[in-house]
Short mmCIF file of C-alpha atoms in Angstrom, two decimals:
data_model
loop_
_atom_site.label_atom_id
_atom_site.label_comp_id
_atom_site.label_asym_id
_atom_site.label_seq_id
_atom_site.Cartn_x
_atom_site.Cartn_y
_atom_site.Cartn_z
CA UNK A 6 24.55 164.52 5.22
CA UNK A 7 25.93 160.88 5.18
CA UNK A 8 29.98 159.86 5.04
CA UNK A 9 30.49 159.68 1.41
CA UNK A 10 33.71 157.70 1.75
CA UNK A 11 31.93 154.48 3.94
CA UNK A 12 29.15 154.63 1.13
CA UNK A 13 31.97 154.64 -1.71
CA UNK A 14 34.14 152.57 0.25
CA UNK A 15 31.28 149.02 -0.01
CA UNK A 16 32.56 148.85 -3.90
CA UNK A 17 35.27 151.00 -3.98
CA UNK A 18 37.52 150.36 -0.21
CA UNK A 19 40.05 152.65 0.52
CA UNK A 20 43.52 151.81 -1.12
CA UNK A 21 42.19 150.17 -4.20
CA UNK A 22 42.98 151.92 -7.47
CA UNK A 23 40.28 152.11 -9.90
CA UNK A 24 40.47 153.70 -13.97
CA UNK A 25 38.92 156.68 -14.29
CA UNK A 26 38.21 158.68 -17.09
CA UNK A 27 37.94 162.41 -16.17
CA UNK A 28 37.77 166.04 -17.80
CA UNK A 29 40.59 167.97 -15.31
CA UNK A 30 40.34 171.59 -15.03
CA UNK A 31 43.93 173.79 -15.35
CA UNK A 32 45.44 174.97 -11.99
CA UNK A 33 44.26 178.46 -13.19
CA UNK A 34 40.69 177.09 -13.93
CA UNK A 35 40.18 175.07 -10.88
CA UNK A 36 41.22 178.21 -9.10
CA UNK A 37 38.81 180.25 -10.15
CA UNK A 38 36.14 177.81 -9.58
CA UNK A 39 37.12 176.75 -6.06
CA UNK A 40 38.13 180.61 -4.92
CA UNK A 41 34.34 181.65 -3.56
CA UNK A 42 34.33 178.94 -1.30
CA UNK A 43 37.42 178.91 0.65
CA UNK A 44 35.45 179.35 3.96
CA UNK A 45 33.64 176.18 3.19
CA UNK A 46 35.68 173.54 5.37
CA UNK A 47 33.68 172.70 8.78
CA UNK A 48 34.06 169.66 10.64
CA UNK A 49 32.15 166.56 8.35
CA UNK A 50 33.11 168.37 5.57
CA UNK A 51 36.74 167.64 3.54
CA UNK A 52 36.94 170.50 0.89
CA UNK A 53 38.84 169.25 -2.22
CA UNK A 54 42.28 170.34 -3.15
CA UNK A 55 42.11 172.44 -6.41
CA UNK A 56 44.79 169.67 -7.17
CA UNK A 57 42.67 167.29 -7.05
CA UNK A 58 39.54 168.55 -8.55
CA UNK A 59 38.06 166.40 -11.68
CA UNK A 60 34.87 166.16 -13.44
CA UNK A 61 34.39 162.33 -13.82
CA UNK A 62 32.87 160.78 -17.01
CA UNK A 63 33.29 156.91 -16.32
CA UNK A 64 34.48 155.34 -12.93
CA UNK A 65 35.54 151.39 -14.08
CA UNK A 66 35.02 149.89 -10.88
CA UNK A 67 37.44 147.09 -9.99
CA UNK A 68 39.69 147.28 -13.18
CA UNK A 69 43.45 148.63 -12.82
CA UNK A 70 46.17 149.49 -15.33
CA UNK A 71 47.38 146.11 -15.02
CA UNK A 72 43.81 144.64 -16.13
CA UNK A 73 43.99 145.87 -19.56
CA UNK A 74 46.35 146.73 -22.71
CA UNK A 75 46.60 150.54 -21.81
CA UNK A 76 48.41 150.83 -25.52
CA UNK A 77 45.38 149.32 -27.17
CA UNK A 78 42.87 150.98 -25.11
CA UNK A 79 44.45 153.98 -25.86
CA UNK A 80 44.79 154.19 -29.75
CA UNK A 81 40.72 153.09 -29.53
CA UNK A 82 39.48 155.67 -27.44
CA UNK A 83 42.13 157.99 -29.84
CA UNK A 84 40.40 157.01 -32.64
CA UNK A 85 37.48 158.15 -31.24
CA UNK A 86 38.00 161.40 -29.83
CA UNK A 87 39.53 162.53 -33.69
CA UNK A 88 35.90 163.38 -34.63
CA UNK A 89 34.86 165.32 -31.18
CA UNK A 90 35.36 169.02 -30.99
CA UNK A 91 36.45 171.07 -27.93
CA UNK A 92 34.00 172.70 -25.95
CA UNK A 93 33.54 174.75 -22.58
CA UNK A 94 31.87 173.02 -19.98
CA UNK A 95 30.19 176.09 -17.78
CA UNK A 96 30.09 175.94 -13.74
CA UNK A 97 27.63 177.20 -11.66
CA UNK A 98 26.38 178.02 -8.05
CA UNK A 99 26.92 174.67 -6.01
CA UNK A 100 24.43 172.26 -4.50
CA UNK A 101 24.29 170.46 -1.23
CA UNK A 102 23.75 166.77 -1.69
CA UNK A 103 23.07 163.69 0.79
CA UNK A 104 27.01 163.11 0.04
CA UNK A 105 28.87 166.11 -1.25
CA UNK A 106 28.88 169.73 -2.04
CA UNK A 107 28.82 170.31 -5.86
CA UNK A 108 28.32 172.49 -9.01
CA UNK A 109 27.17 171.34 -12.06
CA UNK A 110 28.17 172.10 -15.46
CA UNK A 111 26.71 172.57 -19.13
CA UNK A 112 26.02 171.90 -21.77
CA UNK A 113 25.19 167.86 -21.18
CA UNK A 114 24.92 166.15 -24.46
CA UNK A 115 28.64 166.74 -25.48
CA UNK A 116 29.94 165.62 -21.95
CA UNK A 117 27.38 162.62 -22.34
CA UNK A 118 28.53 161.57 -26.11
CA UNK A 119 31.69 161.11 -24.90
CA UNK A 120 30.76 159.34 -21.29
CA UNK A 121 28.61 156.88 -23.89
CA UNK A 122 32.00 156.38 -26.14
CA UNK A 123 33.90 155.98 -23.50
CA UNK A 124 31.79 153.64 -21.60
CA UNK A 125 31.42 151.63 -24.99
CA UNK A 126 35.67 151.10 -25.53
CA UNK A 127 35.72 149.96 -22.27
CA UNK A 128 33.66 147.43 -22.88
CA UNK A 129 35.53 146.30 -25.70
CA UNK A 130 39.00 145.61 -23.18
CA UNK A 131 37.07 142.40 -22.43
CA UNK A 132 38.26 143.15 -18.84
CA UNK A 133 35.54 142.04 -15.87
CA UNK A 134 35.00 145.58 -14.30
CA UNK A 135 31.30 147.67 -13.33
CA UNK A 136 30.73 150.82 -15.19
CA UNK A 137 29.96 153.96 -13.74
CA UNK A 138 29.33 156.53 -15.83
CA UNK A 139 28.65 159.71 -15.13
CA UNK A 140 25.20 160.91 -15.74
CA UNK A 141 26.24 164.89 -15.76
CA UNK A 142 29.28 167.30 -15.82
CA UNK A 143 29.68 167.74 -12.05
CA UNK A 144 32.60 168.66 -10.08
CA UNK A 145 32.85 168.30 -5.93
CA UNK A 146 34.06 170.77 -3.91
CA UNK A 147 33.89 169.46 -0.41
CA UNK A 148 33.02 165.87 0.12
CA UNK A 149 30.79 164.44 3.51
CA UNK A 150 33.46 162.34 5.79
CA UNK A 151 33.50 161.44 9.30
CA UNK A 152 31.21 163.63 11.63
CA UNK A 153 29.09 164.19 8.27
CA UNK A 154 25.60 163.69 10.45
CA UNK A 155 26.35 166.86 12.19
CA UNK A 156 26.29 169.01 9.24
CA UNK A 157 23.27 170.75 8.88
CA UNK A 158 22.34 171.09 5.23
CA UNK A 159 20.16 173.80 5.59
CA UNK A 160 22.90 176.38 7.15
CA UNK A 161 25.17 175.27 4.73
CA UNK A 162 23.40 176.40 1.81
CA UNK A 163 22.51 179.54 3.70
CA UNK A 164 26.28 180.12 3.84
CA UNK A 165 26.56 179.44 -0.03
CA UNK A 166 23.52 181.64 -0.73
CA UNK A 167 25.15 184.52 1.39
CA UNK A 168 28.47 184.38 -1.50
CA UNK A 169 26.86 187.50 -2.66
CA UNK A 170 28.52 187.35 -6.27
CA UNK A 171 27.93 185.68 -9.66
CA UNK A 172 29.39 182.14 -9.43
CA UNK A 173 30.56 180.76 -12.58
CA UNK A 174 33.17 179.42 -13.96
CA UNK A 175 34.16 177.69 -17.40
CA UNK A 176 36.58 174.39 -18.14
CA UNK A 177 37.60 174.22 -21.34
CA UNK A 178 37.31 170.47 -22.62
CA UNK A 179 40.29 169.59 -25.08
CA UNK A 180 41.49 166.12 -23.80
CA UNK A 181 40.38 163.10 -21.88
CA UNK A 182 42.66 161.85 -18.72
CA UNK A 183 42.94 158.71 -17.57
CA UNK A 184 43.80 158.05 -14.24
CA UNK A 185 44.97 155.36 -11.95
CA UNK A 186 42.68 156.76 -8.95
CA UNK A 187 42.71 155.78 -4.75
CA UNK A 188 41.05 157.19 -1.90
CA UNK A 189 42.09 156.76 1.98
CA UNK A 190 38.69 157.69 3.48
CA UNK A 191 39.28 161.55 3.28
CA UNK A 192 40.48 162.43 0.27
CA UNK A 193 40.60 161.19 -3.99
CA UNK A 194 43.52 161.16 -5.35
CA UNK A 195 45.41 159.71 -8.53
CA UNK A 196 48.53 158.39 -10.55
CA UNK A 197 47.84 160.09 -14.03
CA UNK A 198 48.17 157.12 -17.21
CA UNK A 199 47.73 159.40 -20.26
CA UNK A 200 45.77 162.45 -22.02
CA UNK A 201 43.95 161.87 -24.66
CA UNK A 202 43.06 164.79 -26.99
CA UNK A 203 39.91 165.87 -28.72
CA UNK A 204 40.39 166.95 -32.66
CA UNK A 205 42.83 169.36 -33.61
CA UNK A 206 44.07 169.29 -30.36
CA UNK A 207 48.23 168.83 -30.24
CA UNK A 208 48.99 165.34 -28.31
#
């Protein structure tokens, strides 16, 4: 596997706080979903926090809070979200990548409506930034850091095929977060800005 923090960190370094939107799971949820793989940690491996868990939908990269009016971009992406309905994004078994260990979530076309709408208000904030959007619901649950050549790929997903259980999990998706988010070469982390909520949804 390679280090995914040196391949983040050429245009995202460590320290720098970036806007994020994401779709966070509830204590309870992200629980449930990171429960089966407790014995995942091994050195080149940093599992994630349930705290910190997130499924991302748009990374702004190089634009802080202090780059844009957070009030305006706020009541646009609001006005937004008033016509999208809640759903359940679904989890399933996870998948070993060059730079983390993930599952992957469904259904796509909601999740990617609102990555598009997102991506689009952005925009709009005038602000210089690069877009990242997220191409699918996916949420990490161990990321590759230093020592992450040793890690053999192919015993780790024989250790994930031997969870001899049904692995899934849902996420119910009522409101948008946005976040004021860091790394330090190990771990993400975040300041949280605001939730946004989908239609119907109490603010």
């Amino acid at each position: 596997m390679d280090n995914f923090f040196e391949w983040v960190g050429r245009f995202w370094p460590t320290g720098r706080r970036d806007l994020h939107w994401h779709i966070l799971p509830s204590s309870e949820e992200a629980n449930a979903l990171a429960t089966p793989y407790t014995g995942l940690a091994r050195p080149g491996l940093q599992s994630v926090p349930t705290q910190w868990m997130h499924c991302t939908l748009l990374h702004a990269v190089g634009l802080s809070s202090s780059d844009v009016d957070t009030d305006a971009l706020l009541k646009d992406v609001g006005s937004c979200t008033q016509t999208v309905q809640p759903f359940r994004l679904t989890f399933d078994r996870p998948a070993v990548g060059n730079f983390a260990v993930e599952i992957s979530g469904w259904p796509g076309r909601p999740f990617a409506a609102i990555v598009d709408t997102l991506t689009q208000v952005m925009t709009r904030t005038g602000a210089a930034f690069k877009a990242a959007p997220s191409r699918y619901p996916h949420m990490s649950l161990a990321y590759a850091s230093d020592g992450a050549e040793d890690v053999d790929a192919v015993i780790l997903k024989a250790a994930l095929a031997d969870i001899e259980q049904p692995l899934s999990g849902t996420v119910v998706v009522d409101r948008l977060h946005l976040v004021e988010q860091h790394h330090d070469g190990a771990h993400i982390m975040w300041h949280p800005i605001a939730e946004v909520p989908l239609a119907g949804v109490p603010a």
